[in-house]
Coordinates of C-alpha atoms and ligand atoms in Angstrom, one line a residue:
M1 CA 87.8 80.3 110.3
I2 CA 83.7 80.4 110.6
E3 CA 82.0 76.8 110.1
F4 CA 79.7 74.7 112.0
R5 CA 80.5 72.1 114.7
K6 CA 77.3 70.1 115.1
N7 CA 74.6 72.8 115.0
D8 CA 76.8 75.9 116.1
L9 CA 78.4 78.2 114.3
Y10 CA 82.2 78.7 115.6
I11 CA 84.8 81.6 114.8
E12 CA 88.0 79.7 115.4
N13 CA 87.7 78.0 118.7
V14 CA 84.6 80.4 120.0
K15 CA 80.7 79.9 119.6
L16 CA 79.4 82.7 117.9
S17 CA 76.1 82.6 120.3
D18 CA 78.2 83.1 123.2
I19 CA 79.9 86.3 122.2
A20 CA 76.6 87.5 121.6
K21 CA 75.2 86.6 125.0
E22 CA 78.6 88.0 126.6
Y23 CA 78.9 91.2 124.5
G24 CA 75.3 92.1 123.1
T25 CA 74.8 92.6 119.9
S26 CA 74.9 93.9 117.2
I27 CA 78.9 93.6 117.3
Y28 CA 81.5 93.0 114.8
V29 CA 83.7 89.8 115.4
Y30 CA 87.2 89.2 114.0
S31 CA 89.1 86.2 113.6
K32 CA 93.1 87.1 114.3
Q33 CA 94.0 83.8 112.1
R34 CA 92.4 84.7 109.5
I35 CA 94.1 88.3 109.4
V36 CA 97.2 86.9 110.3
N37 CA 97.2 84.3 107.0
N38 CA 96.0 86.8 104.7
F39 CA 99.0 89.0 105.7
E40 CA 101.2 86.2 105.4
N41 CA 100.1 85.3 101.8
Y42 CA 100.9 88.6 100.8
K43 CA 104.2 88.3 102.7
K44 CA 105.3 85.6 101.3
A45 CA 104.5 86.5 97.9
M46 CA 107.3 89.2 98.1
S47 CA 109.6 87.3 99.6
L48 CA 112.0 87.5 96.9
K49 CA 111.3 91.1 96.1
D50 CA 112.4 94.3 98.5
G51 CA 109.7 96.5 99.3
L52 CA 106.4 96.9 101.4
I53 CA 103.1 95.3 102.4
C54 CA 101.2 98.4 103.5
F55 CA 97.7 97.8 105.0
A56 CA 95.2 99.9 103.8
C57 CA 93.9 101.3 107.2
K58 CA 90.7 102.9 105.8
T59 CA 88.9 99.4 105.4
N60 CA 89.5 99.0 109.1
S61 CA 91.0 101.0 111.6
S62 CA 90.1 99.2 114.9
G63 CA 93.3 100.0 117.1
A64 CA 93.9 96.5 117.8
I65 CA 93.3 94.8 114.1
L66 CA 95.9 97.8 113.2
K67 CA 98.3 96.5 116.1
I68 CA 98.4 92.9 114.9
L69 CA 99.4 94.2 111.6
A70 CA 101.9 96.4 112.9
D71 CA 103.6 93.6 115.1
L72 CA 103.7 91.1 111.9
G73 CA 105.7 94.0 110.2
A74 CA 103.4 95.5 108.0
G75 CA 103.4 98.7 106.6
A76 CA 100.7 101.0 106.3
D77 CA 98.6 102.6 103.3
T78 CA 96.7 105.8 104.9
T79 CA 94.2 108.5 103.7
S80 CA 94.3 111.3 106.4
G81 CA 96.0 112.8 109.5
G82 CA 93.6 110.5 111.9
E83 CA 94.9 107.6 110.2
I84 CA 98.5 108.1 110.6
Y85 CA 97.7 109.3 114.3
R86 CA 96.2 105.8 115.0
C87 CA 99.0 104.2 113.1
L88 CA 102.0 105.8 115.1
K89 CA 100.0 105.2 118.4
V90 CA 99.7 101.0 117.5
G91 CA 103.7 101.1 116.8
F92 CA 104.0 100.9 113.2
N93 CA 107.0 102.2 111.9
P94 CA 106.9 105.4 109.9
S95 CA 109.2 104.9 107.7
K96 CA 106.5 102.2 106.9
I97 CA 103.7 104.7 106.4
V98 CA 102.7 105.5 102.7
Y99 CA 99.9 108.9 102.6
A100 CA 97.4 108.9 99.6
G101 CA 94.4 111.1 99.1
V102 CA 93.2 114.0 97.0
G103 CA 92.5 116.1 99.3
K104 CA 95.7 116.1 102.2
S105 CA 95.1 119.8 104.0
A106 CA 98.2 121.7 105.4
E107 CA 97.6 120.4 108.5
E108 CA 97.7 117.0 107.7
I109 CA 100.9 117.2 105.4
E110 CA 102.9 119.1 108.0
Y111 CA 101.5 116.4 110.7
A112 CA 102.7 113.8 108.1
L113 CA 106.2 115.6 107.4
K114 CA 106.9 115.9 111.3
S115 CA 106.1 112.3 111.9
K116 CA 108.6 111.4 109.5
I117 CA 106.4 109.2 107.5
F118 CA 108.1 107.2 104.6
M119 CA 106.3 108.9 101.7
F120 CA 103.1 111.2 100.2
N121 CA 101.5 109.3 97.4
V122 CA 100.5 112.9 94.8
E123 CA 97.3 113.4 93.4
S124 CA 97.8 116.7 91.8
F125 CA 100.4 119.7 90.8
E126 CA 98.7 122.0 93.8
E127 CA 99.6 119.3 96.3
L128 CA 102.9 119.0 95.3
D129 CA 104.2 122.9 95.9
V130 CA 101.8 122.9 99.0
I131 CA 103.9 120.0 99.8
D132 CA 107.5 121.4 98.7
K133 CA 106.2 124.5 100.7
I134 CA 105.6 123.0 103.9
A135 CA 108.8 120.6 104.0
G136 CA 110.4 123.9 103.4
N137 CA 109.7 125.4 106.7
L138 CA 110.3 122.4 108.1
K139 CA 113.8 122.2 106.4
I140 CA 113.3 118.3 105.3
K141 CA 113.0 116.7 102.3
A142 CA 109.4 115.2 101.4
N143 CA 109.7 111.9 100.0
I144 CA 107.1 111.5 97.1
A145 CA 105.8 109.3 94.3
F146 CA 103.0 110.6 91.9
R147 CA 99.7 108.6 92.2
I148 CA 99.1 108.2 88.0
N149 CA 95.7 107.7 86.8
P150 CA 96.2 104.7 84.6
H151 CA 93.1 105.3 82.4
V152 CA 92.0 101.1 83.3
N153 CA 88.4 100.6 84.2
P154 CA 88.5 97.0 86.0
D155 CA 84.6 95.2 86.3
T156 CA 84.0 96.7 89.7
H157 CA 81.3 99.1 91.4
S158 CA 81.0 102.7 90.0
Y159 CA 81.8 104.1 93.2
I160 CA 85.0 102.0 93.8
V161 CA 86.8 102.7 90.3
T162 CA 89.4 105.0 90.7
G163 CA 92.0 104.5 87.7
K164 CA 89.1 105.6 85.2
K165 CA 90.2 108.4 82.8
G166 CA 88.0 111.4 84.4
T167 CA 87.5 110.2 88.3
K168 CA 89.3 112.5 90.9
F169 CA 91.9 110.3 91.5
G170 CA 95.9 110.6 90.6
I171 CA 97.4 112.6 88.1
P172 CA 95.8 112.3 84.6
Y173 CA 98.0 109.6 82.7
E174 CA 99.2 112.3 79.6
D175 CA 100.1 114.9 82.6
A176 CA 102.5 112.0 84.5
V177 CA 106.0 112.6 83.1
K178 CA 105.4 116.4 83.4
A179 CA 104.7 116.0 87.0
Y180 CA 107.7 114.2 87.4
L181 CA 110.3 117.0 85.4
T182 CA 108.0 119.5 88.0
A183 CA 108.7 117.4 90.8
K184 CA 112.9 117.5 89.6
R185 CA 113.1 121.2 90.3
K186 CA 111.4 121.5 93.6
K187 CA 113.9 122.2 96.2
N188 CA 112.3 120.0 99.2
I189 CA 111.3 117.3 97.2
S190 CA 112.5 113.7 96.8
V191 CA 110.9 111.2 94.0
V192 CA 111.0 108.2 95.2
G193 CA 108.5 105.8 93.1
I194 CA 105.3 106.1 91.2
H195 CA 101.9 105.0 92.8
F196 CA 98.8 103.8 91.0
H197 CA 95.7 102.2 92.5
I198 CA 92.9 101.4 89.8
G199 CA 89.9 100.4 92.2
S200 CA 88.2 97.8 94.9
Q201 CA 86.7 94.1 95.1
I202 CA 88.9 93.6 91.5
L203 CA 88.9 89.7 90.7
E204 CA 90.9 90.0 87.7
V205 CA 94.7 90.1 87.6
K206 CA 94.3 91.8 84.3
P207 CA 93.1 95.2 84.6
F208 CA 96.2 95.5 87.6
V209 CA 98.7 94.5 84.1
V210 CA 96.9 96.6 82.0
A211 CA 97.5 99.6 84.3
A212 CA 101.2 98.1 85.2
K213 CA 102.3 98.3 81.7
K214 CA 100.8 101.3 81.2
I215 CA 103.0 102.6 84.6
K216 CA 105.7 100.9 83.1
K217 CA 105.8 103.3 79.8
I218 CA 105.9 106.3 82.4
V219 CA 109.0 104.8 84.8
D220 CA 110.6 104.4 81.7
E221 CA 110.5 108.0 80.2
V222 CA 111.0 109.7 83.6
E223 CA 114.0 107.7 83.9
R224 CA 115.6 108.9 80.9
N225 CA 115.2 112.5 82.0
G226 CA 117.6 111.4 84.6
M227 CA 115.8 110.5 87.8
Q228 CA 115.3 107.2 89.2
I229 CA 112.3 105.6 90.7
S230 CA 112.8 103.1 93.1
Y231 CA 109.4 102.2 94.3
I232 CA 106.4 100.7 92.3
D233 CA 103.5 101.3 94.5
C234 CA 100.8 98.9 92.9
G235 CA 98.0 99.7 95.4
G236 CA 95.2 97.9 96.6
G237 CA 92.0 96.2 94.9
L238 CA 92.2 92.8 95.4
G239 CA 88.7 91.4 95.9
I240 CA 87.1 88.5 98.1
K241 CA 84.8 86.0 97.7
Y242 CA 81.5 87.7 98.7
E243 CA 79.3 85.3 96.5
K244 CA 79.8 81.2 96.3
H245 CA 80.4 81.9 92.5
E246 CA 83.2 84.1 92.8
K247 CA 86.5 83.4 92.3
V248 CA 89.7 85.4 93.4
P249 CA 92.8 85.4 92.4
S250 CA 95.7 85.0 95.0
P251 CA 98.0 87.6 96.3
K252 CA 101.0 85.5 94.5
C253 CA 99.2 85.7 91.1
L254 CA 98.5 89.2 91.1
M255 CA 102.2 90.2 92.4
S256 CA 104.2 88.0 90.5
E257 CA 102.3 88.9 87.3
I258 CA 103.5 92.7 88.2
F259 CA 106.8 91.7 89.0
S260 CA 107.4 90.6 85.5
V261 CA 106.4 93.7 83.8
F262 CA 108.8 95.4 85.5
D263 CA 113.3 95.9 85.2
K264 CA 114.3 93.5 88.4
N265 CA 115.9 96.1 90.5
K266 CA 112.5 97.8 91.5
K267 CA 111.1 97.8 95.2
F268 CA 107.4 97.0 95.4
I269 CA 104.6 98.4 97.5
F270 CA 101.6 96.8 97.9
E271 CA 98.9 98.4 99.6
P272 CA 95.6 95.6 100.2
G273 CA 92.9 96.6 102.3
R274 CA 89.4 94.3 101.4
S275 CA 91.6 91.3 101.0
I276 CA 93.7 91.3 104.3
I277 CA 90.8 92.3 107.0
G278 CA 87.2 91.5 104.7
N279 CA 87.0 87.8 105.6
A280 CA 88.1 88.0 108.9
G281 CA 85.6 90.0 110.2
H282 CA 81.8 89.3 110.4
L283 CA 78.9 91.5 111.9
L284 CA 76.7 89.5 114.6
A285 CA 73.4 90.6 114.8
K286 CA 69.7 90.1 117.2
V287 CA 66.5 89.4 115.1
L288 CA 64.4 91.6 117.0
Y289 CA 61.0 90.9 115.3
R290 CA 59.9 88.8 112.4
K291 CA 57.0 90.5 110.1
M292 CA 55.2 89.9 107.4
S293 CA 54.1 92.9 104.6
G294 CA 53.2 92.5 101.2
G295 CA 53.8 89.1 101.1
K296 CA 57.2 89.1 102.4
N297 CA 58.9 87.5 105.0
F298 CA 60.7 90.6 107.3
L299 CA 63.7 89.7 109.9
I300 CA 64.3 93.3 111.3
T301 CA 67.6 92.8 113.0
D302 CA 69.5 95.3 115.5
A303 CA 72.5 95.8 113.0
G304 CA 71.2 98.7 110.9
M305 CA 72.6 100.8 108.1
N306 CA 74.5 102.8 110.3
D307 CA 76.2 99.8 111.6
L308 CA 76.8 98.7 107.8
I309 CA 76.2 100.4 105.0
R310 CA 78.0 98.5 101.9
P311 CA 74.1 97.2 100.9
T312 CA 72.7 100.3 101.0
L313 CA 75.8 102.3 99.4
Y314 CA 77.3 99.2 96.9
D315 CA 74.2 96.9 97.0
A316 CA 76.9 94.8 98.3
Y317 CA 75.8 91.1 98.9
H318 CA 77.0 89.6 102.0
E319 CA 76.0 86.0 102.8
I320 CA 73.8 85.9 105.9
V321 CA 74.0 82.8 108.3
P322 CA 71.8 81.8 111.6
V323 CA 74.4 80.8 114.0
K324 CA 72.3 77.6 114.9
K325 CA 70.9 75.1 112.0
T326 CA 67.3 74.4 112.5
N327 CA 64.8 72.3 110.4
V328 CA 62.6 74.9 110.4
K329 CA 61.3 75.4 106.7
K330 CA 63.2 78.3 104.7
V331 CA 61.2 81.2 102.9
G332 CA 62.5 84.4 100.9
S333 CA 63.4 86.7 103.5
N334 CA 64.6 90.2 103.6
V335 CA 67.0 91.5 106.4
V336 CA 66.8 94.8 107.3
G337 CA 67.5 97.3 110.3
P338 CA 65.8 99.5 112.5
I339 CA 66.6 102.6 110.8
C340 CA 63.9 104.9 109.6
E341 CA 65.0 104.6 106.0
S342 CA 64.1 102.4 103.4
G343 CA 67.8 101.9 102.3
D344 CA 68.4 100.3 105.4
F345 CA 68.6 96.4 104.7
I346 CA 71.3 93.9 105.1
G347 CA 70.1 91.9 102.6
K348 CA 67.3 91.3 100.5
D349 CA 65.8 88.2 99.1
R350 CA 67.3 85.4 101.0
M351 CA 66.1 82.4 101.5
L352 CA 66.4 81.9 105.5
P353 CA 64.6 80.0 108.0
T354 CA 61.8 81.7 109.5
I355 CA 63.4 82.6 112.7
G356 CA 62.0 85.1 115.2
Q357 CA 62.8 86.9 118.0
D358 CA 66.1 86.9 120.0
K359 CA 67.9 84.5 117.3
Y360 CA 71.2 85.0 115.9
L361 CA 72.6 86.4 112.4
L362 CA 75.7 86.2 111.1
V363 CA 76.4 88.9 108.5
T364 CA 79.7 87.5 106.9
C365 CA 82.6 88.9 105.2
T366 CA 82.2 92.5 106.7
G367 CA 86.0 93.5 108.2
A368 CA 86.4 95.3 105.5
Y369 CA 84.4 99.1 104.9
G370 CA 82.0 97.5 108.1
A371 CA 83.0 99.2 111.6
A372 CA 85.3 101.6 109.6
M373 CA 82.1 103.3 108.0
A374 CA 80.1 102.8 110.9
S375 CA 78.0 106.2 112.2
E376 CA 76.1 107.2 115.0
Y377 CA 72.7 107.9 112.3
N378 CA 69.4 107.9 114.2
S379 CA 71.6 108.0 117.3
R380 CA 72.5 105.0 117.7
P381 CA 76.0 104.4 119.8
L382 CA 78.6 103.1 118.0
L383 CA 78.8 99.8 118.2
A384 CA 81.1 97.0 120.1
E385 CA 83.8 94.9 118.4
V386 CA 85.7 91.5 119.6
L387 CA 88.8 90.4 118.3
V388 CA 89.1 86.0 118.5
D389 CA 92.3 84.1 119.0
G390 CA 91.8 80.4 119.3
K391 CA 89.9 79.8 122.4
Q392 CA 89.8 83.1 123.5
A393 CA 86.9 86.2 122.6
K394 CA 88.8 89.9 123.5
L395 CA 86.7 92.8 123.5
I396 CA 88.5 95.4 121.5
R397 CA 86.2 98.1 120.8
K398 CA 83.4 99.1 124.1
R399 CA 80.4 99.7 122.8
A400 CA 79.6 103.3 123.1
S401 CA 77.0 104.8 126.0
Y402 CA 74.1 107.5 125.0
E403 CA 76.8 109.7 126.8
D404 CA 79.1 109.1 124.2
L405 CA 76.7 110.3 121.8
M406 CA 76.8 113.5 122.9
L407 CA 80.3 113.9 124.3
N408 CA 81.4 116.8 122.1
E409 CA 78.2 118.8 122.1
I410 CA 77.9 122.3 123.6
L411 CA 74.1 123.0 125.0
Ligands
LIG501 C1 91.3 102.0 99.5 C2 92.7 101.8 99.1 C3 93.2 100.6 99.2 C4 92.8 99.4 99.5 O1 91.9 99.1 98.8 P1 91.1 97.6 98.7 O2 90.4 97.4 97.8 O3 90.5 97.6 100.1 O4 92.7 96.7 98.8 C5 95.2 100.7 98.5 N1 95.3 102.2 98.2 C6 94.5 103.3 97.8 C7 95.6 104.5 97.8 C8 93.0 102.9 98.2 O5 92.3 104.4 98.3

């Protein structure tokens, strides 16, 4: 949904330089059509099965973005009470909200129960006890799935591998059946599913299938013990194309392979995050200064690691594109932010034209784990966000002010 028309880069039918001029930079810009298409791909792939596509809200929790997905009938995969709050505010049906996380507090569990969410993805025996107790106090039954760590190791960044032996996530594979037998004895717990989520930015179907087959064994054994597991929650994790050479499996390919592992009567939940919003959003930044240092060309932009931390945190690659075509010669450049940290970079050693002050750059495919991970580090107010729909650009988050920085402080 971004393309050059003559010399200008467009998102849908809006010129990016116009957005920069109207709303200022740095700013996140999203394509509504891309979000809709990405979600519809999942929905279509699910069509013959019963189940839910739950958007993983931690990837992007902007209210207007969540609302698009809620209006499309999506469910939500949440990781905190705050995310559940946001989802309810924008109109997600609570019966389509699932809640995972290794450290759910008692307050969050109570809030989730009172909100009547669909299911908890339980990650430890102690958490099960707490949910059982709080549900008992509220005189309701809590629907649960256990998040099982299937001990597979997809090929991705170590910080985003979650389904490998020895990570903090889920119930260890060997304890899975015991967890279900324990749940069976709890008065206020109702077992409805099983959950696994093996990691993020995974570009092959194989590790998902390996995990699914291991999960199937647990399902069979649990059901032999007289319990019914209706929902298979397969998590998220499908990657997107950040670099030109990368190939991405389609949701359809992923899902049909997983469906084939399980019995026909099962219902499924998928929790895509990155693959819904990742390539629908981009960070638009302005070059403040250009300088040479140590024989290198530096473009210093008004977007820093507080606005987009992925390069710093995961050494992530985002393609960077000037929003106007130019014939100026290209040189190896480091694109960096204004923050006082050497780790504050957006892209290293990129062949970019030697553009200077006041030119705009688009840091592409930053819709996931971009704005959601932004902070005010260096007392930089949180940046603005714009949603583009056809010819229309709409502000969906105002740029924060200096006053906002001190909003909750007590002098
Ligand atoms: C982060 C997360 C997701 C989404 O992962 P993506 O790689 O963004 O699709 C889904 N489920 C759980 C439990 C998660 O923690």
